[in-house]
Coordinates of C-alpha atoms and ligand atoms in Angstrom, one line a residue:
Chain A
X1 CA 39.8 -61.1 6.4
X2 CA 43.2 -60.0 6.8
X3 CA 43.8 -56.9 8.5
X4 CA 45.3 -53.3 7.0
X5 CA 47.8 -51.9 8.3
X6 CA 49.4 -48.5 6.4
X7 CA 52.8 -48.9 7.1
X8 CA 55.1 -46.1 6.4
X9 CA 57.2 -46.7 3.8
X10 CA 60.2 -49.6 4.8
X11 CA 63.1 -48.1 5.9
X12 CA 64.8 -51.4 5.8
X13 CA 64.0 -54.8 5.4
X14 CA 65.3 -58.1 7.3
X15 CA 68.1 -59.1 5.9
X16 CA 67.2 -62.6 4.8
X17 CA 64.0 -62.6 5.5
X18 CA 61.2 -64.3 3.6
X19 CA 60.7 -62.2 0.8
X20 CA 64.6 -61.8 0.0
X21 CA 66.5 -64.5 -2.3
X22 CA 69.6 -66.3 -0.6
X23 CA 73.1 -63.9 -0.6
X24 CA 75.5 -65.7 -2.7
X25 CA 79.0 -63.9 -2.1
X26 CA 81.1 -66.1 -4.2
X27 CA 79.7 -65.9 -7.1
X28 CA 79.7 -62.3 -9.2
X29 CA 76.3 -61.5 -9.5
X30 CA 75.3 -59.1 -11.4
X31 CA 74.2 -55.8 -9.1
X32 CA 72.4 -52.8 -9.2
X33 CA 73.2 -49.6 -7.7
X34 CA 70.7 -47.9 -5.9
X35 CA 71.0 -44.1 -6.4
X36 CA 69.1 -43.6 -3.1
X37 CA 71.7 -45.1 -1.0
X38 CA 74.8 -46.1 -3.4
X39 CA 75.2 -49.8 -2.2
X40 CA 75.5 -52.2 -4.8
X41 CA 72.7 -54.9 -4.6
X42 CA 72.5 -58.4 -6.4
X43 CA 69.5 -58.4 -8.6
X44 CA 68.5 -61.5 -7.6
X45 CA 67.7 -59.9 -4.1
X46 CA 66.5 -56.5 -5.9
X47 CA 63.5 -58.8 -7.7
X48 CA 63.3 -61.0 -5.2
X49 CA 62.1 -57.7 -3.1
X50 CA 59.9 -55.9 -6.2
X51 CA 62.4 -54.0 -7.3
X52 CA 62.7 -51.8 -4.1
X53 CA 66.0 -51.5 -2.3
X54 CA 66.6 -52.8 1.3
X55 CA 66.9 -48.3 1.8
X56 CA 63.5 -48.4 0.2
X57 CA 63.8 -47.0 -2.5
X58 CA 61.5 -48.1 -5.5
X59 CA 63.5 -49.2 -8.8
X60 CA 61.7 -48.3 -11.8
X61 CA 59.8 -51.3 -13.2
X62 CA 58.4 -52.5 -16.5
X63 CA 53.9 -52.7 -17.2
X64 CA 54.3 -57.2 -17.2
X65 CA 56.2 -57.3 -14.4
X66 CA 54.3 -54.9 -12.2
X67 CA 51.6 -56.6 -13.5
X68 CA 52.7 -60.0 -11.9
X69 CA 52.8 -58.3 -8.5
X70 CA 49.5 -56.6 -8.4
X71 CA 47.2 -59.5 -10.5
X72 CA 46.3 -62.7 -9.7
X73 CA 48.4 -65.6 -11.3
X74 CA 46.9 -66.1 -15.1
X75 CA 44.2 -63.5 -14.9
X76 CA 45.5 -61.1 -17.4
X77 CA 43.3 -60.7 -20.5
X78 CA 44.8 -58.1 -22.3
X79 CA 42.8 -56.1 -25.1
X80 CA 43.7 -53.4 -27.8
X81 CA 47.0 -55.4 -28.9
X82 CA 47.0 -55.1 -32.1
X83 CA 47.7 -51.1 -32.0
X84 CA 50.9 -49.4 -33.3
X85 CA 52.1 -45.6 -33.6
X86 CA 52.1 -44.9 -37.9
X87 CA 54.3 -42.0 -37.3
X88 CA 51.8 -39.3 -38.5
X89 CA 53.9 -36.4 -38.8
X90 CA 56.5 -37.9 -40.7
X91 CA 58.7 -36.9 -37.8
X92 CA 62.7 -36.7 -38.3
X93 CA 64.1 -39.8 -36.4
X94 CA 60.7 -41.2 -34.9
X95 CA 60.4 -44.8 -37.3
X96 CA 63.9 -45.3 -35.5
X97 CA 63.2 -44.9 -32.3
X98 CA 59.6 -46.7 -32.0
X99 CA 61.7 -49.7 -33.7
X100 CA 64.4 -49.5 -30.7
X101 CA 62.0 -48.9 -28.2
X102 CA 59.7 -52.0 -29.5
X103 CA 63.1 -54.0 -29.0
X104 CA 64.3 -52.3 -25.4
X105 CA 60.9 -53.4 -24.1
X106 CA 59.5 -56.2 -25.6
X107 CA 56.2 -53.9 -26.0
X108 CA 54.1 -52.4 -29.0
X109 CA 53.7 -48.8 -27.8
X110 CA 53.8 -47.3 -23.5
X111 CA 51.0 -48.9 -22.3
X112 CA 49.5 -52.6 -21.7
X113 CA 45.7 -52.6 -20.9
X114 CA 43.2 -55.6 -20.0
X115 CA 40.9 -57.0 -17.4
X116 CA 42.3 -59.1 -14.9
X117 CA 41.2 -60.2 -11.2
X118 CA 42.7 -58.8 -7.7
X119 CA 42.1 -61.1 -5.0
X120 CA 39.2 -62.3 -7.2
X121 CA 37.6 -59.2 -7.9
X122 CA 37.9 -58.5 -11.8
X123 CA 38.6 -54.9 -12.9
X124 CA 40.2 -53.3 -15.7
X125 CA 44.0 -52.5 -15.8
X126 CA 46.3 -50.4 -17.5
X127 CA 50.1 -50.2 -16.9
X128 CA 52.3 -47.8 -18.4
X129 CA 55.7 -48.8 -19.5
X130 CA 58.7 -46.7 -19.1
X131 CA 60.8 -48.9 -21.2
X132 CA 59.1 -47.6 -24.1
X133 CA 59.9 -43.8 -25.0
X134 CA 59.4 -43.2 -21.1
X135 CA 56.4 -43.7 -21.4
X136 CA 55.4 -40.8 -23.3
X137 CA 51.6 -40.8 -24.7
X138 CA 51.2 -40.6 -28.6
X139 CA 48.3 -41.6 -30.6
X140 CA 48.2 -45.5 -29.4
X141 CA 48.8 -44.9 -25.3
X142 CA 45.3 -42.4 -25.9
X143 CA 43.8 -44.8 -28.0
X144 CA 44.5 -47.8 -25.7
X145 CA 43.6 -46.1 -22.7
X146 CA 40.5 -44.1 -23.9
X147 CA 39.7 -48.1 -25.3
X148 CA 40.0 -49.2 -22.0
X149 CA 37.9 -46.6 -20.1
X150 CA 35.1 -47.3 -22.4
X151 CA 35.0 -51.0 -22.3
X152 CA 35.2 -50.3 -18.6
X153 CA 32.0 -48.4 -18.8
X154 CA 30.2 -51.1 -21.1
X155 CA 31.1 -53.7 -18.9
X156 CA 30.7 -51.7 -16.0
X157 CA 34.2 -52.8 -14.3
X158 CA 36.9 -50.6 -12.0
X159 CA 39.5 -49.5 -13.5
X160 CA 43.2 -49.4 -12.2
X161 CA 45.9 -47.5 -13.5
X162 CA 49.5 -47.5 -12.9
X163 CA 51.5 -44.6 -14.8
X164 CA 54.7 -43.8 -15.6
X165 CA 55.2 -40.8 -18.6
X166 CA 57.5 -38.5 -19.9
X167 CA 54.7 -36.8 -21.0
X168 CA 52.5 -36.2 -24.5
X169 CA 54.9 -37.7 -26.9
X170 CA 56.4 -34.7 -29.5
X171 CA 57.1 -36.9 -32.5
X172 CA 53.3 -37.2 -32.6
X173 CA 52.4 -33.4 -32.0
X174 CA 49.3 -32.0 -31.6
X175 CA 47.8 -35.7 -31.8
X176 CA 49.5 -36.4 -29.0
X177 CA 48.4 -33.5 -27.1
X178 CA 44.8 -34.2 -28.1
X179 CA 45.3 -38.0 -26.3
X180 CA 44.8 -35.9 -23.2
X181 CA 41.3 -34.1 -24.1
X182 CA 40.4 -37.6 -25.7
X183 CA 41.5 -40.0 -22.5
X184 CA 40.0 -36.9 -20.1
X185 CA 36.3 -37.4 -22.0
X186 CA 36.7 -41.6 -21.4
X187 CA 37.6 -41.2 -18.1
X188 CA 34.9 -38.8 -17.2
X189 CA 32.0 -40.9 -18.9
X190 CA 33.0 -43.7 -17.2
X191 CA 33.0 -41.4 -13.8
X192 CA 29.7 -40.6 -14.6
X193 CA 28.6 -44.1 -15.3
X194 CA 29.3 -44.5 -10.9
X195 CA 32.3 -46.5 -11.1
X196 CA 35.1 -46.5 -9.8
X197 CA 38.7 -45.6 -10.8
X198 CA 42.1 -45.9 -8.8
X199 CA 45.5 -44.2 -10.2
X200 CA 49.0 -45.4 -9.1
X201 CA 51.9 -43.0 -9.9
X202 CA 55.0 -44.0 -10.4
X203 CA 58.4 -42.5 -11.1
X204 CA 58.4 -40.0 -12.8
X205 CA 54.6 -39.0 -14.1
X206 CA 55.1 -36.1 -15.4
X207 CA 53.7 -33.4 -18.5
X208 CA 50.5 -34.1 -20.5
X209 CA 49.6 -37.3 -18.3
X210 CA 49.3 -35.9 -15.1
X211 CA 47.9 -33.2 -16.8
X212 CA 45.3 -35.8 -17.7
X213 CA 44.2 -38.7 -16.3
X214 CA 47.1 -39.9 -13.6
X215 CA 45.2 -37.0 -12.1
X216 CA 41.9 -37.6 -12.8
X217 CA 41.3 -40.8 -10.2
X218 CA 38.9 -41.0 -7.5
X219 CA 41.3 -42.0 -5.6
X220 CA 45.6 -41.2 -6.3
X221 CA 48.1 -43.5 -4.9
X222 CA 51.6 -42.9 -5.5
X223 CA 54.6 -45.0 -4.7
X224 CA 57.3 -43.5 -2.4
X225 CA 59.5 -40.7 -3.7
X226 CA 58.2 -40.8 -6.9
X227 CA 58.0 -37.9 -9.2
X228 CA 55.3 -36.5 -10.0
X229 CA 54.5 -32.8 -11.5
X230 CA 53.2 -31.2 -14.5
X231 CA 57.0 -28.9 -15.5
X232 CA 60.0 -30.2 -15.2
X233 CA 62.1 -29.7 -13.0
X234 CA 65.0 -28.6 -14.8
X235 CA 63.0 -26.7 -17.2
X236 CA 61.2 -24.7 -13.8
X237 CA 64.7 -24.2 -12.8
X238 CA 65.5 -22.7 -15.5
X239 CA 62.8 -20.2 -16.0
X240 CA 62.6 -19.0 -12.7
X241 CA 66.3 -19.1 -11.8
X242 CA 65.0 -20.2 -8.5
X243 CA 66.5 -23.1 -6.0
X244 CA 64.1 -25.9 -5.9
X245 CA 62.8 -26.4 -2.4
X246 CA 63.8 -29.9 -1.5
X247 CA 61.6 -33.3 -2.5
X248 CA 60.3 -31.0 -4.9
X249 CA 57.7 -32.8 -6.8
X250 CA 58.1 -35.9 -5.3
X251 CA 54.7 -38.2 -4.0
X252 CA 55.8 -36.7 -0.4
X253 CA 55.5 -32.9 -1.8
X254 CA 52.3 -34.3 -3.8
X255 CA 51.0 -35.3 -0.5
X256 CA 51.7 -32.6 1.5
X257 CA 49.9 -30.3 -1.7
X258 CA 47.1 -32.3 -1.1
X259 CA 47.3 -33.9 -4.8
X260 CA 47.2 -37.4 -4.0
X261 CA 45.4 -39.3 -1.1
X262 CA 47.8 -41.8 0.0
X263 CA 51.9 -42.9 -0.7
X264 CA 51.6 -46.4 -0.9
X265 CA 55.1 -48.7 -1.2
X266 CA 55.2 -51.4 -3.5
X267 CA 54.7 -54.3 -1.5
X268 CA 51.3 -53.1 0.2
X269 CA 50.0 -52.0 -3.3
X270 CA 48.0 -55.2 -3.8
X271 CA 46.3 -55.1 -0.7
X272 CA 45.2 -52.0 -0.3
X273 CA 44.1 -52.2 -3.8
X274 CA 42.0 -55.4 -3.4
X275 CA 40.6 -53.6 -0.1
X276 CA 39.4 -50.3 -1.5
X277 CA 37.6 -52.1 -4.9
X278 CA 36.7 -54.5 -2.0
X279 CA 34.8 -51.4 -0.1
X280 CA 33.6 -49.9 -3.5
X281 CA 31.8 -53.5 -4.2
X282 CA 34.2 -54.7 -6.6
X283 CA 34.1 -50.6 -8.1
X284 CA 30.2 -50.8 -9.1
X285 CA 28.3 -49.1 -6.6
X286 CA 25.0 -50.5 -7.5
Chain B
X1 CA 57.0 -16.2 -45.8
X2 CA 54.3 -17.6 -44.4
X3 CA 54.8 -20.5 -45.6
X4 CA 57.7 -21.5 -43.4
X5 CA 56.2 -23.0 -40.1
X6 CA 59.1 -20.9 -37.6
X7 CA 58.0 -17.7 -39.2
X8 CA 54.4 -18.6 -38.2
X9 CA 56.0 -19.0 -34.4
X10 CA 57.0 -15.7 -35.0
X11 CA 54.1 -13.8 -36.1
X12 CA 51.9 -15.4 -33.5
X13 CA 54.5 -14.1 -30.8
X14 CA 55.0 -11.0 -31.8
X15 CA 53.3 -7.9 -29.0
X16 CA 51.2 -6.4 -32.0
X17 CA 48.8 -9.1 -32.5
X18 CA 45.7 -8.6 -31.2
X19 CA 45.2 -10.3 -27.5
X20 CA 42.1 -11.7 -25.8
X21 CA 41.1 -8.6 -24.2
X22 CA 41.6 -7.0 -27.7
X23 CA 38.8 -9.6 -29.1
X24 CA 36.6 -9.5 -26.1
X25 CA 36.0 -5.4 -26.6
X26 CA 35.7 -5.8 -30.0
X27 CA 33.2 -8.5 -31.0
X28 CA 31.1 -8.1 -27.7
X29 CA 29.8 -5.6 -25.9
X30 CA 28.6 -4.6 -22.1
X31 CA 31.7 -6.8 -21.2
X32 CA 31.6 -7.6 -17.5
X33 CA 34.7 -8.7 -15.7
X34 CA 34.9 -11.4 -13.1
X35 CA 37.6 -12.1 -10.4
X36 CA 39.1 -15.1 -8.9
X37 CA 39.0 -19.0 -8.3
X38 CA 36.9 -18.8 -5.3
X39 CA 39.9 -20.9 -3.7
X40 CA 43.3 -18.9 -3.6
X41 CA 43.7 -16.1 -6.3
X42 CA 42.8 -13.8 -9.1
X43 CA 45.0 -15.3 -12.1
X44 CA 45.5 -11.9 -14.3
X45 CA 46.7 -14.1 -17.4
X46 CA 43.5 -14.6 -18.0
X47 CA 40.6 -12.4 -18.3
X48 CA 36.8 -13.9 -18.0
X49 CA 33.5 -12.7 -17.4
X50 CA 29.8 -12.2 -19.1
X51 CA 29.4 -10.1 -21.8
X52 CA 26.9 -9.7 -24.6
X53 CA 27.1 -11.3 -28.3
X54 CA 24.7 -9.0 -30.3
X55 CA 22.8 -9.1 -27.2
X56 CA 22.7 -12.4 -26.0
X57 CA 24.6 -13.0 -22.8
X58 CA 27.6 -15.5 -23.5
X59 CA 30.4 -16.3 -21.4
X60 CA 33.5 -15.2 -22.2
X61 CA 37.1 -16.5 -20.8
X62 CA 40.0 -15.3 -22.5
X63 CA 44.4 -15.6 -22.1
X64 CA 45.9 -12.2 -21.8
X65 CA 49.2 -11.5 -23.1
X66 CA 49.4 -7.7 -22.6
X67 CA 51.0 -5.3 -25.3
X68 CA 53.3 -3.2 -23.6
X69 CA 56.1 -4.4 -21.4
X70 CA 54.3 -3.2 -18.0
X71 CA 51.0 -5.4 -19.6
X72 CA 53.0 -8.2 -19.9
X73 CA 54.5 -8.4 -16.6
X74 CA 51.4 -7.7 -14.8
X75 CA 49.4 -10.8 -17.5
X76 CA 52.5 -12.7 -16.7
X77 CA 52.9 -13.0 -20.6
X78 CA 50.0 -15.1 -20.9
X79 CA 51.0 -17.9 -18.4
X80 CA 48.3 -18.9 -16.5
X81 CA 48.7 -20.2 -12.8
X82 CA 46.7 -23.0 -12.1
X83 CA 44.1 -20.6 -10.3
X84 CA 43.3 -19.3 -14.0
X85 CA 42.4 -22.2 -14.8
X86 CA 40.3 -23.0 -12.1
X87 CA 38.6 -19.5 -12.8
X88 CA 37.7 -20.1 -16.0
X89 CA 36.5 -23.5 -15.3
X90 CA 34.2 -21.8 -12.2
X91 CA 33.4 -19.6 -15.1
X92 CA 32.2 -22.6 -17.5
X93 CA 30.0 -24.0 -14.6
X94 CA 28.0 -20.6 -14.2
X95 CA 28.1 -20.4 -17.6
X96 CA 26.5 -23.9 -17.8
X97 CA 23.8 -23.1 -14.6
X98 CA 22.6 -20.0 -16.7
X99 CA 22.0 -21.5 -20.1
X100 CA 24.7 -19.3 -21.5
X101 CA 27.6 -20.2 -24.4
X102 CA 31.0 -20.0 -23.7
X103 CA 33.9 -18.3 -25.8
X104 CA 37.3 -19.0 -25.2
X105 CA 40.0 -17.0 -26.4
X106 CA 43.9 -19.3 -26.7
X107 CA 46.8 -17.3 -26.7
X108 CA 49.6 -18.8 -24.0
X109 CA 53.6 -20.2 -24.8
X110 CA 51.8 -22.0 -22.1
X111 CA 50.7 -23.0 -18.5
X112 CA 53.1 -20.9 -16.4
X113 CA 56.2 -23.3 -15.0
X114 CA 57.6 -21.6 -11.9
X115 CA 57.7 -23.9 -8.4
X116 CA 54.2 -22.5 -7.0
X117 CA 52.2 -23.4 -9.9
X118 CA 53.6 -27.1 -9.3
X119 CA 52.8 -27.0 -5.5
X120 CA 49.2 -25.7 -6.5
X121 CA 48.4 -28.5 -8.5
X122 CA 48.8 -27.2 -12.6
X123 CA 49.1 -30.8 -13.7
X124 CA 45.7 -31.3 -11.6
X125 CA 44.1 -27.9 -12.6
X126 CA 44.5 -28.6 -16.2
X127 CA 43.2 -32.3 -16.0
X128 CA 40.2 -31.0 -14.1
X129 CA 39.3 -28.6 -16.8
X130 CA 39.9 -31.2 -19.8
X131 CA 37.5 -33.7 -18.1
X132 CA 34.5 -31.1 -17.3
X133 CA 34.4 -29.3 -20.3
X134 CA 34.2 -33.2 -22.0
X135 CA 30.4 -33.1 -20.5
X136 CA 29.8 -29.3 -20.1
X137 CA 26.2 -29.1 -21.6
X138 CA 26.1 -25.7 -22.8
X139 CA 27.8 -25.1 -26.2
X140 CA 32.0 -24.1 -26.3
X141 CA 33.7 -22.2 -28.7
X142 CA 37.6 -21.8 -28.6
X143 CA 39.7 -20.0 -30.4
X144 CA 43.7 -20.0 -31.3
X145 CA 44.2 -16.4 -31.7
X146 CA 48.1 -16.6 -31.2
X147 CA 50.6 -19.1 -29.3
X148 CA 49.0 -22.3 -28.5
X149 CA 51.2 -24.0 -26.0
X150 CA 50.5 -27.6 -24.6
X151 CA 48.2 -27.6 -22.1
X152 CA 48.2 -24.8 -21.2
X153 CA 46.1 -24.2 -24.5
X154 CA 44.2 -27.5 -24.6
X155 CA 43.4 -26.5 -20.7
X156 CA 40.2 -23.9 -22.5
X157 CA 40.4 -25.6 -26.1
X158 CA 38.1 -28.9 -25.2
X159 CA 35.3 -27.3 -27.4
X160 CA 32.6 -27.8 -30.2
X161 CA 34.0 -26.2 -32.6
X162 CA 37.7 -25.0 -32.6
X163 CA 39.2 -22.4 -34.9
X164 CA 42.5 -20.9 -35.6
X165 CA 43.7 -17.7 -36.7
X166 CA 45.7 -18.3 -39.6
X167 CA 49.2 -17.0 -38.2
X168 CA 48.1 -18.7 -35.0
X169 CA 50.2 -21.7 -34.1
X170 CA 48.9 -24.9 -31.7
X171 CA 51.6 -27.2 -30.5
X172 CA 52.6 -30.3 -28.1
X173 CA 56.0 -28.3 -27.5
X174 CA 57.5 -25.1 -28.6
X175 CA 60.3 -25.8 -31.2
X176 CA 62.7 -24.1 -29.2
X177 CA 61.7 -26.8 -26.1
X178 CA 61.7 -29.5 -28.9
X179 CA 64.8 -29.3 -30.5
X180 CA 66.8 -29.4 -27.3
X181 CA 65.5 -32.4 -26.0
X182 CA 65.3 -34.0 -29.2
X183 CA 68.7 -33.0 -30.7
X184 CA 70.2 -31.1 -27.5
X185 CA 70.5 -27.6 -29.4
X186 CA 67.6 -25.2 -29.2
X187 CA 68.6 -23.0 -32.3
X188 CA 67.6 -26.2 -34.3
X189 CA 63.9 -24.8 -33.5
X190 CA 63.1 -24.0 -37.0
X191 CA 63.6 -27.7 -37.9
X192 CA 61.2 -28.4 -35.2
X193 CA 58.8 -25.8 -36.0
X194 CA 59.0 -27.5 -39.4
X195 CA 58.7 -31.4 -38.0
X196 CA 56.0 -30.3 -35.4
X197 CA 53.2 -29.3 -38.1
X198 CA 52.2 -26.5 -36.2
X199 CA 50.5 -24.6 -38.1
X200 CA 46.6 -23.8 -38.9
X201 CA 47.0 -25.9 -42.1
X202 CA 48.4 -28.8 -40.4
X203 CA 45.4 -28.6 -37.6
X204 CA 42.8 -28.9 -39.9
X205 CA 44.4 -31.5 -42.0
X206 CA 44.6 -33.4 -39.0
X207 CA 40.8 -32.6 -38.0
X208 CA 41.9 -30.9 -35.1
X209 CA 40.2 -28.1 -36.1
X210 CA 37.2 -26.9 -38.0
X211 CA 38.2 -23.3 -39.5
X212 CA 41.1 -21.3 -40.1
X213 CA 40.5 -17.1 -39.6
X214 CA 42.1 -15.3 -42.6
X215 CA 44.4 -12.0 -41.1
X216 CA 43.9 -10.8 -44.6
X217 CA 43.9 -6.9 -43.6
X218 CA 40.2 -6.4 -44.4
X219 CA 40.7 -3.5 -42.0
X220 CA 40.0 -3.5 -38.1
X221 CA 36.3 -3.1 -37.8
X222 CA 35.6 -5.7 -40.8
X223 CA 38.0 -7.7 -39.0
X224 CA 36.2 -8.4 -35.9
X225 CA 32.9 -8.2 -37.5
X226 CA 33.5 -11.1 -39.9
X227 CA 34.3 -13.6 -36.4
X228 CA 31.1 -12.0 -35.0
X229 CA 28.8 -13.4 -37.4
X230 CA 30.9 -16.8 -37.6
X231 CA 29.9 -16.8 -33.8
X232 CA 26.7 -16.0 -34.3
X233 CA 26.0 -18.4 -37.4
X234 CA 28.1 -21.1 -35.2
X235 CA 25.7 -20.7 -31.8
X236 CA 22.7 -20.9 -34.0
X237 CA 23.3 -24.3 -35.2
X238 CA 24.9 -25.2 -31.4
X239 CA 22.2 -24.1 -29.3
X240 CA 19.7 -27.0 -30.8
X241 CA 22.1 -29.4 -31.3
X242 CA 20.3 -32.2 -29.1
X243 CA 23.1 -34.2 -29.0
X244 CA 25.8 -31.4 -28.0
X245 CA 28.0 -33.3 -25.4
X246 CA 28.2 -37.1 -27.4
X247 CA 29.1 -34.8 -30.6
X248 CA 32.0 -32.8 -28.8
X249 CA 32.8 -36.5 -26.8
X250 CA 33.2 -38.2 -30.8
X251 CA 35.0 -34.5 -31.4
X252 CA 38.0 -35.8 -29.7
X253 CA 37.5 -39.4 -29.4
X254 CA 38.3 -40.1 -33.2
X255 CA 41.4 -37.8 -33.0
X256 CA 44.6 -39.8 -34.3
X257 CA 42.6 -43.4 -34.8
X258 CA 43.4 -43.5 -38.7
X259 CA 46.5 -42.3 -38.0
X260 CA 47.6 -45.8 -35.8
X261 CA 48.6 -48.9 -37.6
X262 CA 46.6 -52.2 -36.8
X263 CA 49.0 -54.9 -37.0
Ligands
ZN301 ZN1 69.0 -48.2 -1.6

């Protein structure tokens, strides 16, 4: 059994080391800058470490390939695929963007769902996408999750979540606002069924999904300076003319709140995963 | 003039509308006030206690806007801090413990924005509310009597049956919030108000609600009097409904399925 250890998150990883590709310098690799500590970093590196910086900080990432780092190899069975937004309202400019964000992420709507195993323990999973209208929940994210938390209940499985949202999506109005009453009522049946379910935030979960069910987890995990809050920001800001204290929002502020149990960096998101459905008997405490 | 979805914003805005406390002294009587979350605060911006429904006890939790200037900064406008929230929802779990009904009154721009409301959890407080009142096994009535903002609004509108006044408007995002991050200008808001189907109409169309309340001036008293009985009538039927919580679970769940392409 391999032992836990919480690690704070990496201030800086070897350069070199096993988990970072080889530095070419003579070739011109294409780079990344990381807005936490402006260097420039060759993407081959960047994947090579997850998608988080040699500073730590944790690059946005899209639902497959946070997928690949969480599941074991070929275990994704995904469900609800056949589901797309019919743009209800009509809404001035919508048809346009679902079709550019189908193309910018390879995706149908924000959010991939299925069963798949984690170290061998099978669960349910759903990963938000923010490559597709930042994630924002319409009629199809609420469907697809609500889906989800029901099959999960039938079959009597976990469930873990990763999100990543803008918030309700507005080109789908008040539908989209009643995805978060809807998803709520899934995720509480299935609460009440005994089993178990484990939210990861990511950067930014924000609006009408942490107003639903990124905060309705047993048990929150966030990655490392992501943000997470129900206003934004800018729009807080705004209204109260007021400087906003520093990490506002963040997972750090979050955690200091007392709104989420534990920051967890990418690269220790697996284990600690497989270890808590591990002590939750694979999530069904029968 | 109705007609036009912004002037609908308007009307459900304006000061002289009749608020929640306005509602709660005129359809109920031997209304009893009750304070505070039990965890932090007293949220003013929204009133809640037990009062009496031609003399049954029901629970009744309602946004305050205020009237007059000094109302409205003490209700904060109807913005409720998460602690409203949890008051309400505190509320709803007596309310369940004694066998009682709940009324909610909506009226918010919605869930108050400001830096302590984040560090207090209204993302959380809101999410908690949504998912209890899913299962909450006494019967919920909500109604839209004015502005009803996001979450903020959905945060008591998770209910059996749902009703709007018809000036009352029920949206994702105010137009004004709308139009400038969709197109970067905020006086586009009637354009939004328009593409947002806002209204009571649109609501119902879209099963979101069950009844619209005319504001046809039938004069105060008859005014009040004609939601009384729709209460009344409405509890009669919800009180034996044996399968109350599954009906308000398939309430919600079949929200926006027809309105989702299968490929
Ligand atoms: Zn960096």
């Amino acid at each position: 059994m391999t032992k836990l250890k919480f690690l704070k998150p990496s201030n800086k990883l070897e350069e070199g080391g096993r988990m970072s590709a080889p530095i070419q310098n003579d070739v011109c690799e294409p780079e990344r800058n990381c807005p936490n500590c402006r260097k420039d970093i060759p993407l081959s590196r960047l994947w090579a470490n997850q998608l988080v910086c040699s500073c730590g900080h944790h690059f946005r990432m899209g639902a497959r390939e946070r997928l690949n780092i969480i599941i074991d190899n070929d275990s994704f069975c995904e469900l609800f695929t056949n589901l797309k937004s019919g743009n209800p309202l009509a809404f001035p400019g919508y048809k346009e963007k679902l079709s550019k964000a189908e193309q910018t992420s390879n995706e149908d709507d924000a959010v991939i769902c299925g069963t798949a195993l984690i170290n061998k323990q099978q669960c349910c999973v759903f990963v938000m996408d923010s490559n597709f209208m930042m994630g924002s929940m319409g009629t199809v994210v609420g469907e697809k999750i609500t889906s989800l938390f029901e099959y999960a209940k039938g079959y009597r499985l976990p469930v873990i979540g990763f999100t990543v949202s803008g918030g309700a999506r507005m080109q789908e109005g008040l539908l989209s606002l009643m995805q978060m009453a809807k998803t709520s009522a899934a995720v509480k049946q299935h609460s009440d069924a005994g089993l178990l379910y484990i939210a990861v935030l990511t950067d930014p979960t924000t609006g009408g999904v942490t107003a639903s069910f990124a905060m309705e987890a047993d048990i929150i995990l966030a990655e490392p300076s992501a943000i997470i809050g129900f206003a934004g920001a800018r729009v807080i800001e705004q209204t109260t003319k007021k400087a906003l204290p520093k990490e506002f929002q963040t997972a750090e502020f979050n955690l200091k709140h007392g709104f989420i149990d534990a920051i967890v960096p990418r690269r220790e998101q697996k284990a600690v995963l497989s270890e808590l459905l591990s002590m939750h008997n694979g999530g069904c405490n029968e | 003039m109705n007609n036009i979805p912004y002037e609908r914003v308007k009307l459900a805005r304006l000061n002289t509308r009749p608020t929640g406390l306005d509602y709660v002294n005129n359809i109920f009587t031997n209304f009893i006030e009750f304070h505070g979350d039990r965890r932090f605060a007293d949220d003013s911006a929204i009133v809640a206690g037990v009062a009496r429904l031609d003399g049954k006890p029901v629970t009744v939790i309602a946004i305050e806007k205020g009237h007059l200037p000094k109302e409205r900064v003490m209700r904060n406008s109807g913005a409720p801090q998460p602690e409203g929230y949890r008051k309400a929802l505190r509320l709803m779990k007596q309310a369940e413990k004694f066998g009682r009904p709940v009324i909610c009154f909506i009226d918010t721009s919605g869930a108050f924005c400001g830096i302590e409301a984040e560090q207090r959890g209204q993302g959380q407080a809101i999410a908690e509310n949504l998912m209890e009142m899913s299962t909450l096994c006494v019967p919920i009535i909500s109604i839209l009597i004015g502005e009803g903002g996001s979450g903020g609004a959905l945060a008591l509108g998770v209910a059996d049956r749902v009703w709007m006044l018809q000036n009352a408007v029920y949206s994702v995002i105010s137009p004004e919030g709308c139009a400038s991050i969709l197109w970067k200008d905020s006086t586009q808001a009637e354009k939004a108000a328009d593409s947002l189907k806002l209204t009571a109409e649109d609501a119902k169309a879209f099963g979101i609600i069950e009844r619209i309340l005319s504001e046809q001036d039938i004069g105060e008293i008859a005014f009040y009097e004609r939601i009384k009985s729709l209460l009344n009538e409405e509890l009669k039927e919800l009180t034996v409904e044996p399968d109350l919580i599954q009906k308000r679970y398939d309430r919600f769940r079949k929200i926006g399925v027809k309105e989702i392409n299968k490929k």
